[in-house]
Amino acid sequence: AQSVTQPDIHITVSEGASLELRCNYSYGATPYLFWYVQSPGQGLQLLLKYFSGDTLVQGIKGFEAEFKRSQSSFNLRKPSVHWSDAAEYFCAVGSYIPTFGRGTSLIVHP
Amino acid sequence: DAGVTQSPTHLIKTRGQQVTLRCSPKSGHDTVSWYQQALGQGPQFIFQYYEEEERQRGNFPDRFSGHQFPNYSSELNVNALLLGDSALYLCASSLRILGGETQYFGPGTRLLVL
């Protein structure tokens, strides 16, 4: 069965600092991987996705993620965080029916 | 290009009642999936509709049912509401012919059961 682990429930960073959100997955084949962001009271917005090819994926809002098969990881990164990035971030794995992690809440200090 | 829309935005019901939530997919999409997101959790898959039929179902009881219309819009019905059904209900649409992997989400309907 496919599963996702986001080991960090909360992450706090200062504005302008770099960010890395961790995601580990379990999947039987080559995974379809996603990162979504959810602002308070809102639905989920797709940041980026990986299906195949280049293991470094560029997304919207300056985010990128790197697929590492050997580590079963798909960590999300951003070089410089803005206060507007404060939100809940979800990693998901699977085709057709993705399985979501429980999310990581990003807090940004001014 | 209109994205995924859902109605209503908020809803308050009492235990035992029935509720219907509505979703219009992103223009050009033919597949609709429904998710339940409890507070502090990630979305949990309820079911997916394509060509007006339920194609896949998650681990939810039969109290949860749905429908897809010829224009691809969809409804989620929940009968005999329980307090534990309080959650944000998300609708997501995708285009099956492309593999359907990328889902686009609506803003959700927040249901409170008292």
Tab-separated table of C-alpha atoms in Angstrom:
chain	number	residue	atom	x	y	z
A	1	ALA	CA	0.000	0.000	0.000
A	2	GLN	CA	1.181	3.502	-0.717
A	3	SER	CA	1.874	5.868	2.154
A	4	VAL	CA	3.462	9.209	2.909
A	5	THR	CA	5.266	10.411	6.006
A	6	GLN	CA	5.841	14.063	6.747
A	7	PRO	CA	7.923	13.866	9.911
A	8	ASP	CA	7.692	17.541	10.846
A	9	ILE	CA	4.323	18.745	12.119
A	10	HIS	CA	5.522	22.350	12.450
A	11	ILE	CA	8.471	24.202	10.936
A	12	THR	CA	9.405	27.745	11.950
A	13	VAL	CA	11.729	29.861	9.800
A	14	SER	CA	12.639	33.518	9.601
A	15	GLU	CA	11.644	35.502	6.555
A	16	GLY	CA	14.438	35.338	4.004
A	17	ALA	CA	15.832	32.074	5.336
A	18	SER	CA	15.953	28.874	3.323
A	19	LEU	CA	13.370	26.138	3.759
A	20	GLU	CA	13.285	22.375	3.431
A	21	LEU	CA	10.174	20.313	4.150
A	22	ARG	CA	10.664	16.581	4.374
A	23	CYS	CA	8.586	13.891	2.725
A	24	ASN	CA	9.168	10.133	2.700
A	25	TYR	CA	6.985	7.783	0.715
A	26	SER	CA	6.229	4.123	0.264
A	27	TYR	CA	5.120	3.001	-3.178
A	28	GLY	CA	5.446	-0.215	-5.158
A	29	ALA	CA	6.593	1.241	-8.466
A	30	THR	CA	7.894	4.479	-9.864
A	31	PRO	CA	5.920	6.983	-7.843
A	32	TYR	CA	3.837	9.917	-8.889
A	33	LEU	CA	4.702	12.587	-6.308
A	34	PHE	CA	3.080	15.896	-5.512
A	35	TRP	CA	3.403	18.853	-3.191
A	36	TYR	CA	0.338	20.931	-2.398
A	37	VAL	CA	-0.071	24.065	-0.300
A	38	GLN	CA	-3.158	24.990	1.685
A	39	SER	CA	-3.741	28.447	3.092
A	40	PRO	CA	-6.091	28.779	6.087
A	41	GLY	CA	-9.668	27.977	5.124
A	42	GLN	CA	-8.720	27.242	1.529
A	43	GLY	CA	-8.454	24.261	-0.762
A	44	LEU	CA	-5.196	22.752	-1.955
A	45	GLN	CA	-3.045	24.374	-4.610
A	46	LEU	CA	-0.598	22.265	-6.595
A	47	LEU	CA	2.998	23.483	-6.175
A	48	LEU	CA	4.776	20.862	-8.263
A	49	LYS	CA	4.691	17.254	-9.358
A	50	TYR	CA	7.085	14.487	-10.374
A	51	PHE	CA	6.237	11.657	-12.731
A	52	SER	CA	9.555	10.822	-14.394
A	53	GLY	CA	12.667	12.387	-15.876
A	54	ASP	CA	14.770	15.024	-14.167
A	55	THR	CA	14.747	14.364	-10.447
A	56	LEU	CA	14.876	18.080	-9.608
A	57	VAL	CA	11.450	19.556	-10.218
A	58	GLN	CA	10.655	23.244	-10.385
A	59	GLY	CA	7.294	24.494	-9.239
A	60	ILE	CA	5.369	27.679	-8.713
A	61	LYS	CA	6.170	30.408	-6.188
A	62	GLY	CA	9.913	29.628	-6.306
A	63	PHE	CA	9.598	26.107	-4.851
A	64	GLU	CA	11.524	23.071	-6.011
A	65	ALA	CA	11.652	19.441	-4.944
A	66	GLU	CA	14.156	16.653	-5.448
A	67	PHE	CA	13.189	13.021	-5.947
A	68	LYS	CA	15.664	10.603	-4.366
A	69	ARG	CA	14.713	7.034	-5.080
A	70	SER	CA	17.433	5.558	-2.836
A	71	GLN	CA	16.042	7.467	0.144
A	72	SER	CA	12.350	7.259	-0.852
A	73	SER	CA	12.198	10.988	-0.361
A	74	PHE	CA	10.732	13.979	-2.145
A	75	ASN	CA	11.750	17.021	-0.097
A	76	LEU	CA	10.441	20.480	-0.874
A	77	ARG	CA	12.839	23.443	-0.846
A	78	LYS	CA	12.812	27.188	-1.244
A	79	PRO	CA	15.953	29.355	-1.056
A	80	SER	CA	14.312	32.397	0.544
A	81	VAL	CA	10.996	32.262	2.367
A	82	HIS	CA	8.450	35.085	2.249
A	83	TRP	CA	5.878	35.802	4.949
A	84	SER	CA	3.143	34.852	2.470
A	85	ASP	CA	4.518	31.299	2.350
A	86	ALA	CA	3.064	30.603	5.809
A	87	ALA	CA	0.593	27.777	5.192
A	88	GLU	CA	0.081	24.024	5.460
A	89	TYR	CA	2.095	21.897	3.042
A	90	PHE	CA	1.063	18.429	1.951
A	91	CYS	CA	3.091	15.784	0.180
A	92	ALA	CA	1.167	13.145	-1.763
A	93	VAL	CA	2.024	9.948	-3.638
A	94	GLY	CA	0.142	7.845	-6.168
A	95	SER	CA	-1.521	7.942	-9.547
A	96	TYR	CA	-5.263	8.563	-9.989
A	97	ILE	CA	-5.842	8.427	-6.227
A	98	PRO	CA	-3.046	10.153	-4.316
A	99	THR	CA	-2.409	9.397	-0.666
A	100	PHE	CA	-1.617	12.474	1.388
A	101	GLY	CA	0.643	12.985	4.330
A	102	ARG	CA	-0.712	14.678	7.429
A	103	GLY	CA	0.945	17.952	6.471
A	104	THR	CA	3.605	20.319	7.767
A	105	SER	CA	2.597	23.707	9.095
A	106	LEU	CA	5.038	26.438	8.078
A	107	ILE	CA	5.363	29.435	10.384
A	108	VAL	CA	7.325	32.436	9.124
A	109	HIS	CA	8.808	34.940	11.581
A	110	PRO	CA	9.388	38.513	10.365
B	1	ASP	CA	-10.718	29.644	-17.024
B	2	ALA	CA	-12.902	28.733	-14.072
B	3	GLY	CA	-11.308	26.447	-11.565
B	4	VAL	CA	-13.066	23.915	-9.377
B	5	THR	CA	-16.024	25.394	-7.542
B	6	GLN	CA	-17.909	24.007	-4.557
B	7	SER	CA	-21.100	24.905	-2.760
B	8	PRO	CA	-22.022	25.733	-0.124
B	9	THR	CA	-18.896	27.120	1.560
B	10	HIS	CA	-20.127	26.352	5.057
B	11	LEU	CA	-22.871	24.164	6.457
B	12	ILE	CA	-24.195	23.348	9.921
B	13	LYS	CA	-26.251	20.203	10.483
B	14	THR	CA	-27.382	18.132	13.431
B	15	ARG	CA	-26.737	14.451	14.048
B	16	GLY	CA	-28.931	12.137	11.996
B	17	GLN	CA	-29.577	14.652	9.252
B	18	GLN	CA	-28.579	14.297	5.629
B	19	VAL	CA	-26.413	16.682	3.606
B	20	THR	CA	-25.637	17.259	-0.070
B	21	LEU	CA	-22.494	18.997	-1.239
B	22	ARG	CA	-21.909	20.128	-4.816
B	23	CYS	CA	-18.893	20.441	-7.069
B	24	SER	CA	-18.255	21.788	-10.560
B	25	PRO	CA	-14.978	20.602	-12.091
B	26	LYS	CA	-12.373	22.680	-13.827
B	27	SER	CA	-13.304	23.385	-17.431
B	28	GLY	CA	-12.382	20.421	-19.636
B	29	HIS	CA	-12.021	17.940	-16.787
B	30	ASP	CA	-14.099	14.767	-16.751
B	31	THR	CA	-13.172	13.117	-13.451
B	32	VAL	CA	-14.205	14.214	-9.979
B	33	SER	CA	-12.843	12.973	-6.679
B	34	TRP	CA	-14.063	13.744	-3.180
B	35	TYR	CA	-11.920	13.974	-0.061
B	36	GLN	CA	-12.613	14.456	3.630
B	37	GLN	CA	-10.107	16.536	5.583
B	38	ALA	CA	-10.465	16.406	9.345
B	39	LEU	CA	-8.885	19.153	11.410
B	40	GLY	CA	-5.112	18.797	11.502
B	41	GLN	CA	-5.061	15.928	9.013
B	42	GLY	CA	-4.370	15.430	5.340
B	43	PRO	CA	-7.211	14.780	2.897
B	44	GLN	CA	-8.671	11.256	2.926
B	45	PHE	CA	-10.033	9.863	-0.337
B	46	ILE	CA	-13.768	9.129	-0.329
B	47	PHE	CA	-14.527	8.174	-3.955
B	48	GLN	CA	-13.978	9.095	-7.575
B	49	TYR	CA	-16.479	9.517	-10.400
B	50	TYR	CA	-15.887	9.182	-14.107
B	51	GLU	CA	-18.502	8.792	-16.853
B	52	GLU	CA	-21.213	9.115	-14.215
B	53	GLU	CA	-20.063	6.024	-12.365
B	54	GLU	CA	-18.200	5.507	-9.134
B	55	ARG	CA	-14.807	4.137	-10.205
B	56	GLN	CA	-12.909	3.861	-6.965
B	57	ARG	CA	-13.820	4.147	-3.327
B	58	GLY	CA	-11.848	4.743	-0.182
B	59	ASN	CA	-12.534	3.354	3.266
B	60	PHE	CA	-15.792	5.177	3.926
B	61	PRO	CA	-19.171	3.678	4.893
B	62	ASP	CA	-22.182	3.472	2.611
B	63	ARG	CA	-23.609	6.553	4.308
B	64	PHE	CA	-21.364	8.400	1.888
B	65	SER	CA	-22.700	8.326	-1.641
B	66	GLY	CA	-22.293	10.401	-4.730
B	67	HIS	CA	-23.393	11.195	-8.195
B	68	GLN	CA	-21.904	12.614	-11.349
B	69	PHE	CA	-24.020	14.408	-13.918
B	70	PRO	CA	-23.601	14.496	-17.725
B	71	ASN	CA	-21.939	17.921	-17.462
B	72	TYR	CA	-19.322	16.291	-15.145
B	73	SER	CA	-20.473	18.138	-12.043
B	74	SER	CA	-20.867	16.026	-8.951
B	75	GLU	CA	-22.655	15.716	-5.635
B	76	LEU	CA	-21.580	14.145	-2.377
B	77	ASN	CA	-24.361	12.937	-0.094
B	78	VAL	CA	-23.918	11.938	3.508
B	79	ASN	CA	-26.790	10.288	5.389
B	80	ALA	CA	-27.325	9.843	9.107
B	81	LEU	CA	-24.697	12.409	10.002
B	82	LEU	CA	-22.386	11.741	12.928
B	83	LEU	CA	-20.377	14.215	14.948
B	84	GLY	CA	-17.241	12.691	13.389
B	85	ASP	CA	-18.376	13.738	9.938
B	86	SER	CA	-17.463	17.323	10.803
B	87	ALA	CA	-14.670	18.187	8.392
B	88	LEU	CA	-13.650	20.108	5.310
B	89	TYR	CA	-14.905	18.293	2.220
B	90	LEU	CA	-12.765	18.839	-0.833
B	91	CYS	CA	-13.603	18.182	-4.436
B	92	ALA	CA	-10.826	17.644	-6.980
B	93	SER	CA	-11.053	17.340	-10.739
B	94	SER	CA	-8.732	15.855	-13.340
B	95	LEU	CA	-8.641	14.763	-16.962
B	96	ARG	CA	-8.616	10.993	-17.179
B	97	ILE	CA	-7.287	10.690	-20.705
B	98	LEU	CA	-4.008	12.224	-19.543
B	99	GLY	CA	-3.702	9.637	-16.811
B	100	GLY	CA	-5.664	11.677	-14.346
B	101	GLU	CA	-2.708	12.040	-12.085
B	102	THR	CA	-2.858	15.787	-11.554
B	103	GLN	CA	-5.836	16.843	-9.504
B	104	TYR	CA	-7.014	20.389	-9.035
B	105	PHE	CA	-8.844	21.162	-5.819
B	106	GLY	CA	-11.747	23.399	-4.994
B	107	PRO	CA	-11.910	25.593	-1.878
B	108	GLY	CA	-13.946	23.027	0.020
B	109	THR	CA	-17.165	22.913	2.025
B	110	ARG	CA	-16.781	23.087	5.766
B	111	LEU	CA	-19.372	20.902	7.463
B	112	LEU	CA	-20.104	21.142	11.154
B	113	VAL	CA	-22.306	18.472	12.731
B	114	LEU	CA	-23.796	19.347	16.107
